[in-house]
C-alpha positions as a printed Julia matrix, in Angstrom:
564×3 Matrix{Float64}:
   1.54   -7.7    20.64
  -2.14   -8.07   22.36
  -3.15   -5.62   24.33
  -6.01   -5.63   27.08
  -9.27   -4.44   25.6
  -9.68   -1.47   27.64
  -9.66    1.56   25.38
 -12.21    3.34   23.76
 -12.33    1.56   19.76
 -10.6     4.23   17.02
 -13.87    5.95   15.57
 -16.7     6.33   18.43
 -20.14    5.23   16.81
 -23.78    4.45   17.74
 -23.54    0.89   20.18
 -26.82   -0.85   18.1
 -26.35   -1.07   14.58
 -28.48   -2.84   11.84
 -26.64   -4.7     8.65
 -28.24   -1.89    6.95
 -26.86    0.17    9.18
 -23.87   -1.32    9.17
 -23.47   -1.04    5.33
 -24.63    2.3     5.35
 -21.43    3.52    7.63
 -19.09    1.39    5.36
 -19.85    3.05    3.18
 -20.03    6.17    4.55
 -16.46    5.76    5.39
 -15.54    3.82    2.41
 -16.33    6.75   -0.28
 -13.86    8.97    0.42
 -10.95    6.39    1.2
 -12.32    4.81   -2.33
 -12.09    8.66   -4.08
  -8.98    9.71   -2.77
  -7.59    6.44   -3.85
  -8.87    6.26   -7.73
  -7.49   10.29   -7.88
  -4.27    8.54   -6.58
  -4.31    6.01   -8.7
  -5.14    7.95  -11.78
  -2.18   10.15  -11.26
   0.23    7.26  -10.22
  -0.48    6.38  -13.65
  -0.07   10.04  -15.15
   3.82    9.35  -13.45
   4.64    5.98  -14.66
   3.44    6.82  -17.94
   5.57   10.18  -17.67
   8.35    7.4   -16.35
   8.63    5.31  -19.17
   7.74    7.64  -22.32
  10.84    9.77  -21.09
  13.06    7.2   -20.09
  11.91    3.57  -21.2
  12.94    0.56  -19.09
  16.04    1.54  -18.71
  18.99    2.09  -16.58
  17.32    5.41  -15.46
  14.51    4.57  -14.16
  16.07    1.65  -12.07
  18.17    3.75  -10.6
  15.16    6.09  -10.03
  13.58    3.4    -8.02
  15.7     2.39   -5.72
  16.53    5.41   -4.61
  13.1     6.5    -3.4
  12.16    2.63   -2.49
  15.32    3.03    0.05
  13.81    6.4     1.61
  10.32    4.78    1.58
  11.52    1.31    3.39
  12.77    3.31    6.15
   9.93    5.17    6.57
   7.79    2.18    6.38
  10.43    0.92    9.73
   9.9     4.23   11.65
   6.5     5.5    10.97
   4.0     4.27    9.01
   3.37    0.72   10.48
   2.52    3.01   13.92
  -0.42    4.49   11.5
  -3.32    1.22   11.46
  -1.91   -1.09   14.05
  -0.97    2.02   17.1
  -1.26    5.49   16.55
  -5.06    5.62   15.42
  -6.2     3.55   18.02
  -4.43    5.35   20.98
  -4.75    9.07   20.06
  -8.81    8.62   19.21
  -8.68    7.86   22.6
  -7.33   11.32   23.6
  -9.02   12.59   20.0
 -12.81   11.36   22.23
 -11.93   13.68   25.5
 -13.45   17.24   25.61
 -10.06   18.54   26.58
  -8.04   17.81   23.89
  -4.5    19.3    25.55
  -3.24   15.68   26.31
  -3.53   14.65   22.36
  -1.77   17.72   21.31
   0.81   16.53   24.03
   1.21   13.78   22.51
   0.93   14.92   18.96
   3.75   17.11   19.87
   6.01   14.6    21.32
   5.56   12.02   18.22
   6.4    14.92   15.54
   9.55   15.92   17.52
  10.46   12.12   17.81
   9.86   11.67   14.46
  11.66   15.03   12.85
  14.71   13.76   15.35
  14.96   10.69   14.48
  13.75   11.2    10.59
  16.41   13.85    9.99
  19.45   11.55   11.4
  18.59    9.12    8.86
  18.71   11.64    6.15
  22.2    12.33    7.1
  23.56    8.66    7.58
  21.45    8.38    3.72
  23.92   10.72    2.3
  27.04   10.25    3.85
  26.91    6.38    3.3
  24.7     6.15    0.08
  26.9     4.0    -2.24
  27.38    1.75    0.72
  23.39    1.36    1.32
  23.01    1.21   -2.92
  25.29   -1.97   -2.89
  23.26   -3.81   -0.06
  20.4    -3.06   -2.29
  21.4    -3.57   -5.45
  24.04   -6.43   -4.95
  27.6    -4.16   -6.16
  30.5    -6.17   -5.01
  32.41   -5.42   -1.81
  34.51   -2.67   -0.85
  36.97   -1.89    1.5
  35.7     1.04    4.03
  38.73    2.37    4.85
  39.85    3.32    1.56
  37.1     5.54    1.06
  34.42    5.99    3.59
  31.93    8.43    1.62
  32.74    7.09   -2.3
  33.13    4.38   -4.04
  36.32    3.69   -6.15
  35.75    2.75   -9.7
  38.49   -0.06   -8.86
  36.59   -1.82   -6.51
  33.6    -2.85   -8.73
  33.41   -6.01  -10.51
  31.48   -7.33  -12.84
  28.0    -8.02  -11.8
  24.08   -7.28  -12.72
  25.16   -3.29  -12.46
  27.18   -1.73  -13.86
  28.76    1.21  -13.13
  26.63    3.97  -14.55
  24.23    2.74  -12.71
  25.78    2.15   -9.57
  27.1     6.17   -9.7
  23.6     7.23  -11.34
  21.73    5.44   -8.15
  23.73    7.1    -5.76
  23.46   10.23   -7.15
  19.76    9.95   -6.57
  19.11    8.48   -3.24
  20.94   12.07   -1.92
  18.37   14.12   -4.21
  15.9    11.77   -2.73
  16.92   11.39    1.03
  15.17   14.54    2.39
  11.88   13.09    1.43
  11.81   10.73    4.32
  11.4    14.12    6.59
   8.43   15.18    5.32
   7.14   11.79    4.9
   7.14   10.78    8.84
   6.25   13.7     9.56
   3.24   13.11    7.12
   2.19   10.17    8.95
   1.84   11.18   12.21
  -0.3    14.56   11.13
  -2.47   12.31    9.34
  -3.16    9.62   12.26
  -4.2    12.67   14.39
  -6.92   13.54   11.72
  -8.4     9.99   11.5
  -8.53   10.0    15.26
 -10.06   13.27   15.21
 -12.42   11.72   12.0
 -11.1    14.65    9.62
 -10.62   12.01    6.67
 -11.14   14.47    4.07
  -6.72   15.65    3.6
  -5.64   12.53    4.57
  -7.33   10.4     1.65
  -5.83   13.09   -0.99
  -2.55   13.68    0.13
  -1.09   10.92   -1.88
  -3.0    12.07   -4.65
  -1.39   15.91   -4.21
   1.73   14.31   -4.07
   1.76   11.79   -7.32
   0.27   15.09   -9.53
   3.32   17.21   -7.75
   5.74   14.41   -9.33
   3.71   14.68  -12.82
   3.89   18.88  -12.54
   7.75   18.7   -11.4
   8.63   15.58  -13.92
   6.81   17.76  -16.57
   9.2    20.98  -15.93
  12.3    19.84  -15.01
  13.3    16.1   -16.66
  13.27   16.93  -20.36
  16.24   19.77  -19.18
  18.43   17.73  -16.81
  17.11   13.97  -17.12
  15.94   11.3   -14.32
  17.18   14.17  -11.49
  14.26   16.12  -12.29
  12.04   13.13  -11.42
  14.15   12.76   -8.17
  13.42   16.14   -7.29
   9.43   16.19   -7.87
   9.49   13.48   -5.42
  10.47   15.34   -2.4
   8.46   18.1    -3.24
   5.51   16.03   -3.67
   6.54   14.26   -0.05
   6.62   18.41    1.05
   2.95   18.59   -0.45
   1.02   15.85    0.85
   2.57   17.03    4.26
   1.63   20.47    4.04
  -2.21   19.72    3.17
  -2.29   18.16    6.56
  -2.5    21.23    8.15
  -5.23   22.83    5.75
  -7.5    20.18    8.46
  -6.24   21.04   11.68
  -8.23   23.41   12.81
  -8.02   24.19   16.55
  -5.35   21.86   16.73
  -1.92   23.36   18.73
   1.1    21.34   18.59
   4.63   22.04   19.31
   8.42   21.51   18.95
   9.44   19.83   22.05
  12.64   18.36   21.55
  13.85   19.02   25.16
  11.5    17.59   26.91
  11.4    13.87   25.18
  13.13   12.15   27.58
  10.23   13.22   30.12
   7.91   12.68   27.4
   9.06    8.55   26.32
   7.55    7.84   29.51
   4.52    9.0    28.64
   1.28    6.17   28.69
   0.28    7.1    25.39
   3.78    6.61   23.9
   4.22    4.01   25.3
   1.33    2.09   24.4
   2.23    2.94   21.12
   5.35    1.44   21.23
   3.93   -1.79   22.71
   1.55   -2.33   19.73
   3.96   -1.32   16.96
   6.89   -3.86   18.57
   5.17   -6.7    16.88
   4.82   -4.78   13.41
   8.25   -3.12   14.02
   9.65   -6.57   14.11
   8.1    -7.82   10.77
   9.0    -4.89    8.95
  12.37   -5.25   10.22
  12.9    -8.6     8.27
  10.91   -6.99    5.3
  13.08   -3.78    4.8
  16.47   -4.65    5.43
  16.21   -8.5     4.65
  13.12   -9.09    1.87
  13.45   -5.89   -0.4
  16.55   -5.82   -1.16
  16.45   -9.66   -1.72
  13.85   -8.9    -4.48
  15.44   -6.03   -5.56
  18.86   -7.82   -5.83
  17.41  -10.77   -7.85
  15.39   -8.47   -9.73
  18.91   -5.86  -10.08
  20.81   -9.44  -11.0
  18.93  -11.0   -13.65
  18.44   -7.7   -15.96
  18.52   -4.23  -16.43
  15.04   -3.04  -16.39
  13.54   -5.62  -14.21
  12.88   -3.27  -11.14
  10.99   -1.19  -13.25
   8.62   -4.25  -15.03
   8.6    -5.21  -11.38
   7.36   -1.6   -10.12
   4.79   -0.33  -12.88
   3.27   -4.0   -12.68
   2.97   -3.01   -9.13
   1.55   -0.24   -9.53
  -0.83   -1.57  -12.16
  -2.16   -4.36   -9.53
  -2.54   -1.99   -6.12
  -5.29    0.18   -8.3
  -7.69   -2.83   -7.82
  -5.9    -3.45   -4.07
  -6.71    0.09   -3.17
 -10.1     0.39   -3.89
 -11.19   -2.74   -2.86
  -8.68   -4.17   -0.04
  -7.12   -0.88    1.31
 -10.62    0.88    1.11
 -12.73   -1.92    2.94
  -9.97   -2.93    5.63
  -9.88    0.61    6.99
 -13.4     1.36    6.58
 -14.5    -1.73    8.6
 -11.68   -0.53   11.51
 -13.71    1.03   13.32
 -16.24   -1.05   13.73
 -14.9    -4.18   14.35
 -12.81   -2.34   17.07
 -16.25   -0.97   18.6
 -17.98   -4.79   18.69
 -14.55   -6.26   20.0
 -14.6    -4.35   23.29
 -17.66   -6.05   24.37
 -17.84   -9.94   24.13
 -21.16   -9.99   24.14
 -21.24   -8.63   20.26
 -19.23  -11.44   19.36
 -21.52  -12.36   17.34
 -22.4    -9.21   15.5
 -18.43   -8.87   14.99
 -18.97  -11.78   13.27
 -21.48  -10.62   10.69
 -19.44   -7.31   10.5
 -16.9    -8.98    9.15
 -18.26  -11.51    7.28
 -19.8    -8.5     5.26
 -16.74   -7.36    4.87
 -15.22  -10.23    3.43
 -18.06  -10.67    1.13
 -18.13   -7.36   -0.49
 -14.52   -7.86   -0.93
 -14.85  -10.8    -2.43
 -17.67   -9.62   -5.07
 -15.43   -6.88   -6.1
 -12.15   -8.37   -6.02
 -11.83  -11.54   -8.09
 -13.67   -9.79  -11.55
 -11.21   -7.14  -11.07
  -8.34   -9.75  -10.99
  -9.7   -12.03  -13.78
 -10.41   -8.83  -15.88
  -7.13   -7.42  -15.87
  -5.65  -10.53  -16.24
  -7.65  -11.2   -19.17
  -6.46   -7.38  -20.53
  -3.3    -6.88  -19.11
  -1.26   -6.41  -22.75
  -3.71   -4.14  -23.88
  -4.36   -2.07  -20.41
  -0.03   -1.69  -20.4
  -0.15   -1.1   -24.19
  -2.5     2.01  -23.2
  -0.7     3.06  -19.98
   2.91    2.62  -20.82
   3.58    1.81  -24.78
   4.65    5.13  -25.36
   8.3     6.82  -26.24
  10.74    4.29  -25.14
   8.62    1.93  -24.05
   8.37   -0.52  -26.96
   5.98   -3.58  -27.54
   8.18   -5.96  -26.42
   8.2    -4.1   -23.23
   4.38   -4.73  -22.9
   4.99   -8.34  -23.47
   7.34   -8.6   -20.88
   5.18   -6.52  -18.31
   1.9    -8.43  -19.09
   3.67  -11.59  -18.18
   5.32  -10.25  -14.27
   1.48   -8.47  -14.14
  -0.52  -11.52  -14.18
   1.67  -13.3   -11.88
   1.08  -10.73   -9.31
  -2.44  -10.82  -10.65
  -2.67  -14.44   -9.1
  -2.1   -13.34   -5.51
  -4.53  -10.01   -5.16
  -7.86  -11.66   -4.07
  -5.66  -13.25   -1.1
  -3.67  -10.04   -0.34
  -7.51   -8.18   -0.04
  -8.92  -10.29    1.89
  -5.8   -10.81    4.32
  -6.3    -6.96    4.32
  -9.24   -7.55    6.15
  -8.0   -10.71    8.33
  -5.42   -8.13    9.84
  -8.05   -5.72   10.83
  -9.86   -8.07   12.61
  -6.57   -8.55   15.0
  -5.6    -5.89   15.01
 -10.02   -4.33   15.94
  -9.04   -7.22   19.12
  -5.5    -4.56   20.15
  -3.74   -7.96   18.71
  -0.62   -7.16   16.66
   1.38  -10.05   17.43
  -0.65  -12.39   15.65
  -0.21  -10.94   12.18
   3.29  -10.02   12.55
   4.23  -13.65   13.46
   2.08  -14.83   10.2
   3.38  -12.21    8.21
   7.53  -13.42    9.21
   6.32  -16.96    8.49
   4.95  -16.41    5.03
   8.08  -13.49    4.64
   9.71  -16.97    4.91
   8.27  -18.39    2.43
   8.31  -15.85   -0.17
  12.59  -16.29   -0.07
  11.99  -19.84   -0.51
   9.69  -20.22   -3.0
  11.99  -18.26   -4.99
  15.04  -19.4    -4.36
  13.71  -22.56   -5.75
  12.1   -21.34   -8.97
  15.27  -18.98   -9.56
  17.14  -21.85  -11.5
  13.92  -22.75  -13.62
  12.11  -18.87  -14.31
  14.72  -16.38  -13.39
  13.0   -12.83  -12.77
   9.47  -14.39  -12.42
  10.06  -16.69   -9.44
   9.57  -13.15   -7.79
   6.03  -12.97   -8.81
   5.25  -16.65   -8.26
   6.51  -16.68   -5.06
   5.04  -13.15   -4.11
   1.39  -14.79   -4.86
   2.66  -17.64   -2.75
   2.96  -15.38    0.29
  -0.53  -13.69    0.06
  -1.85  -17.22   -0.67
  -0.21  -18.47    2.58
  -0.89  -15.02    4.9
  -4.34  -15.61    3.9
  -4.78  -18.65    5.1
  -3.22  -19.11    8.27
  -4.75  -16.01    9.38
  -8.48  -17.09    8.33
  -7.7   -20.52   10.04
  -6.21  -18.56   13.48
  -9.05  -16.2    13.64
 -12.01  -18.83   12.62
 -10.71  -20.22   15.87
 -10.35  -17.36   18.52
 -14.15  -16.77   16.96
 -15.51  -20.02   18.12
 -15.72  -20.29   13.75
 -17.84  -18.0    12.01
 -21.24  -17.82   12.2
 -22.05  -18.96    9.34
 -21.28  -16.31    7.04
 -21.32  -17.51    4.06
 -17.96  -17.1     2.91
 -16.71  -20.45    0.73
 -20.5   -20.64   -1.55
 -19.93  -16.7    -2.22
 -16.31  -17.18   -2.8
 -17.43  -19.98   -5.39
 -20.14  -18.18   -7.1
 -18.09  -15.13   -7.81
 -15.29  -17.32   -9.18
 -17.78  -18.86  -10.93
 -19.62  -15.94  -12.85
 -15.99  -14.61  -12.85
 -14.7   -17.22  -15.35
 -18.07  -16.13  -17.37
 -17.04  -12.81  -17.57
 -13.2   -13.42  -18.11
 -14.07  -15.72  -21.3
 -16.04  -13.45  -22.84
 -14.05  -10.47  -22.49
 -10.99  -12.44  -23.88
 -13.25  -13.11  -26.97
 -14.28   -9.45  -27.57
 -11.35   -8.35  -27.23
  -9.7   -10.59  -29.72
 -13.02   -9.55  -32.21
 -11.94   -5.97  -31.5
  -8.2    -6.46  -32.06
  -8.56   -8.12  -35.47
 -11.15   -5.39  -36.81
  -9.65   -2.75  -34.98
  -5.5    -3.41  -34.51
  -4.21   -1.53  -31.57
  -2.08    1.18  -33.68
  -3.02    4.46  -32.32
  -4.73    5.61  -28.94
  -7.84    5.49  -30.17
  -7.92    1.9   -30.61
  -6.19    0.74  -27.52
  -9.18    2.67  -26.01
 -11.49    0.83  -27.64
  -9.91   -2.52  -26.72
  -9.76   -1.83  -23.44
 -12.85    0.15  -21.96
 -15.47   -1.56  -24.22
 -14.69   -5.37  -22.81
 -14.2    -4.01  -19.61
 -17.31   -2.2   -19.57
 -19.0    -5.62  -21.62
 -17.65   -7.63  -18.48
 -18.82   -5.58  -15.69
 -22.38   -5.28  -16.98
 -22.05   -9.1   -17.33
 -20.96  -10.13  -14.45
 -23.44   -7.51  -12.16
 -26.35   -9.1   -14.3
 -25.14  -12.57  -13.14
 -24.27  -11.74   -9.9
 -27.88  -10.17   -9.21
 -29.09  -13.56  -11.07
 -27.46  -15.59   -8.21
 -28.95  -13.14   -5.21
 -25.34  -11.85   -4.82
 -26.44   -8.87   -2.92
 -23.75   -7.63   -0.85
 -22.92   -5.15   -3.43
 -26.82   -4.03   -4.14
 -26.96   -3.47   -0.4
 -23.68   -1.34   -0.48
 -24.79    0.79   -3.37
 -27.99    1.76   -1.92
 -26.58    2.48    1.39
 -24.23    4.62   -0.4
 -26.69    6.56   -2.5
 -29.29    6.69    0.36
 -26.24    8.97    2.18
 -25.92   10.87   -0.55
 -29.14   11.99   -0.77
 -29.08   12.68    2.86
 -25.65   14.94    2.71
């Protein structure tokens, strides 16, 4: 929803900033987020390696992925989407005041409300787990009057999922359901810490989450199977929530369940709700239609496909987290401040353009490099234990199709931040709804021809559509982008990234011929040497073409580190 620009920006800063000062601020804000993302992704890969090593692309992993997807979907729907679009901007206004009493009241009310809602949802997930699994995995219909809380095996018709898979999915969902309470509480506390400009603990929460899953999985999975991983998921959710308390120095919160009816009329909570309504609508469509649609098709087209889809997504999200997510979050405060003053529209364009150019310089070569090395990378990370060479080949195809869309997705995150900075959550929501419709239509059109892979092609097309429509709308709102060199930068970056990709491919083929990838050392060599050579070549060519955004970023970051 578009809101009048009457409030303070998310993170107050100096009024006048040169281009280098903006870059320095961007470097400072991105550093913590990037380090947190790197740590989280590395531990996330460790988690996925454990899963693939212990269980392979199996029915157990598919069941676990569904069991964590359902509380994750409800978390996204109930609270996570609030964070950037509503919670941080509104709480920042109260955090900027000398007297923080009102901030504590609003956060206390949010925590109480989230605990109440998530507690009810956990109870419903536990009681109606079979029906929820049927909704996600496409199990056949059943008669609720016959068995309200369990499923009779006689009700199961033939389909893409076996009875054993269905039973295991239901059991694991009842294990993972309580994680919703801790994830939701974490999101409110993290939003408050961002508003207070305490970034470290929220930035490293996901890393702790993945670490605890790895530790508990190592301890329990060899003894009790995939159930041990589900327990680790809940322990991780508790740990990431608990970490936020370390950063809550001087914070005074209390539970206020009995005061909630009165607090719901509080202006701060109402503004959060108004800003979130458009996002909520889009998430409802995504969670209730799009995600079950995707998992249903993946499940019906073969066992193991859900695992491929989720593991490939984890690999894809590594460059997305380092580039798209980090830059979009880092740039949001500056854009929000500049959006408050119509006289700074030119500065708004410059900041936005700088973020786009930096993202293009990093995400395009990352996507091409990962596309070329998809097979060796998956072999290095996953091809152990039950995960075979055929699994590597199949998953590489899935990953490459996903990678076609990540440059568009990374730029789209910055476009969404630009709309949020202008207190407009309605436009991204409407564009998101349109792109979700495109995703479903494209999937259905391609499904008879390429089956499961239609999901990946449609996903990349969805990101492209969302980026193009958002770019056109933002450009029209800003009356043009004032010569930000976005197209020329994209063309130059693409050209030198393709050259880099060809060199990386040839080098990888040569190394594979000389050192066949049979052990860990050979696999490391096959990934690291072409990657390092490709990166060196790319940045040498970028310097030759005077693509200096990355140079400015590194220079500003280095200067900031020295001052600290």
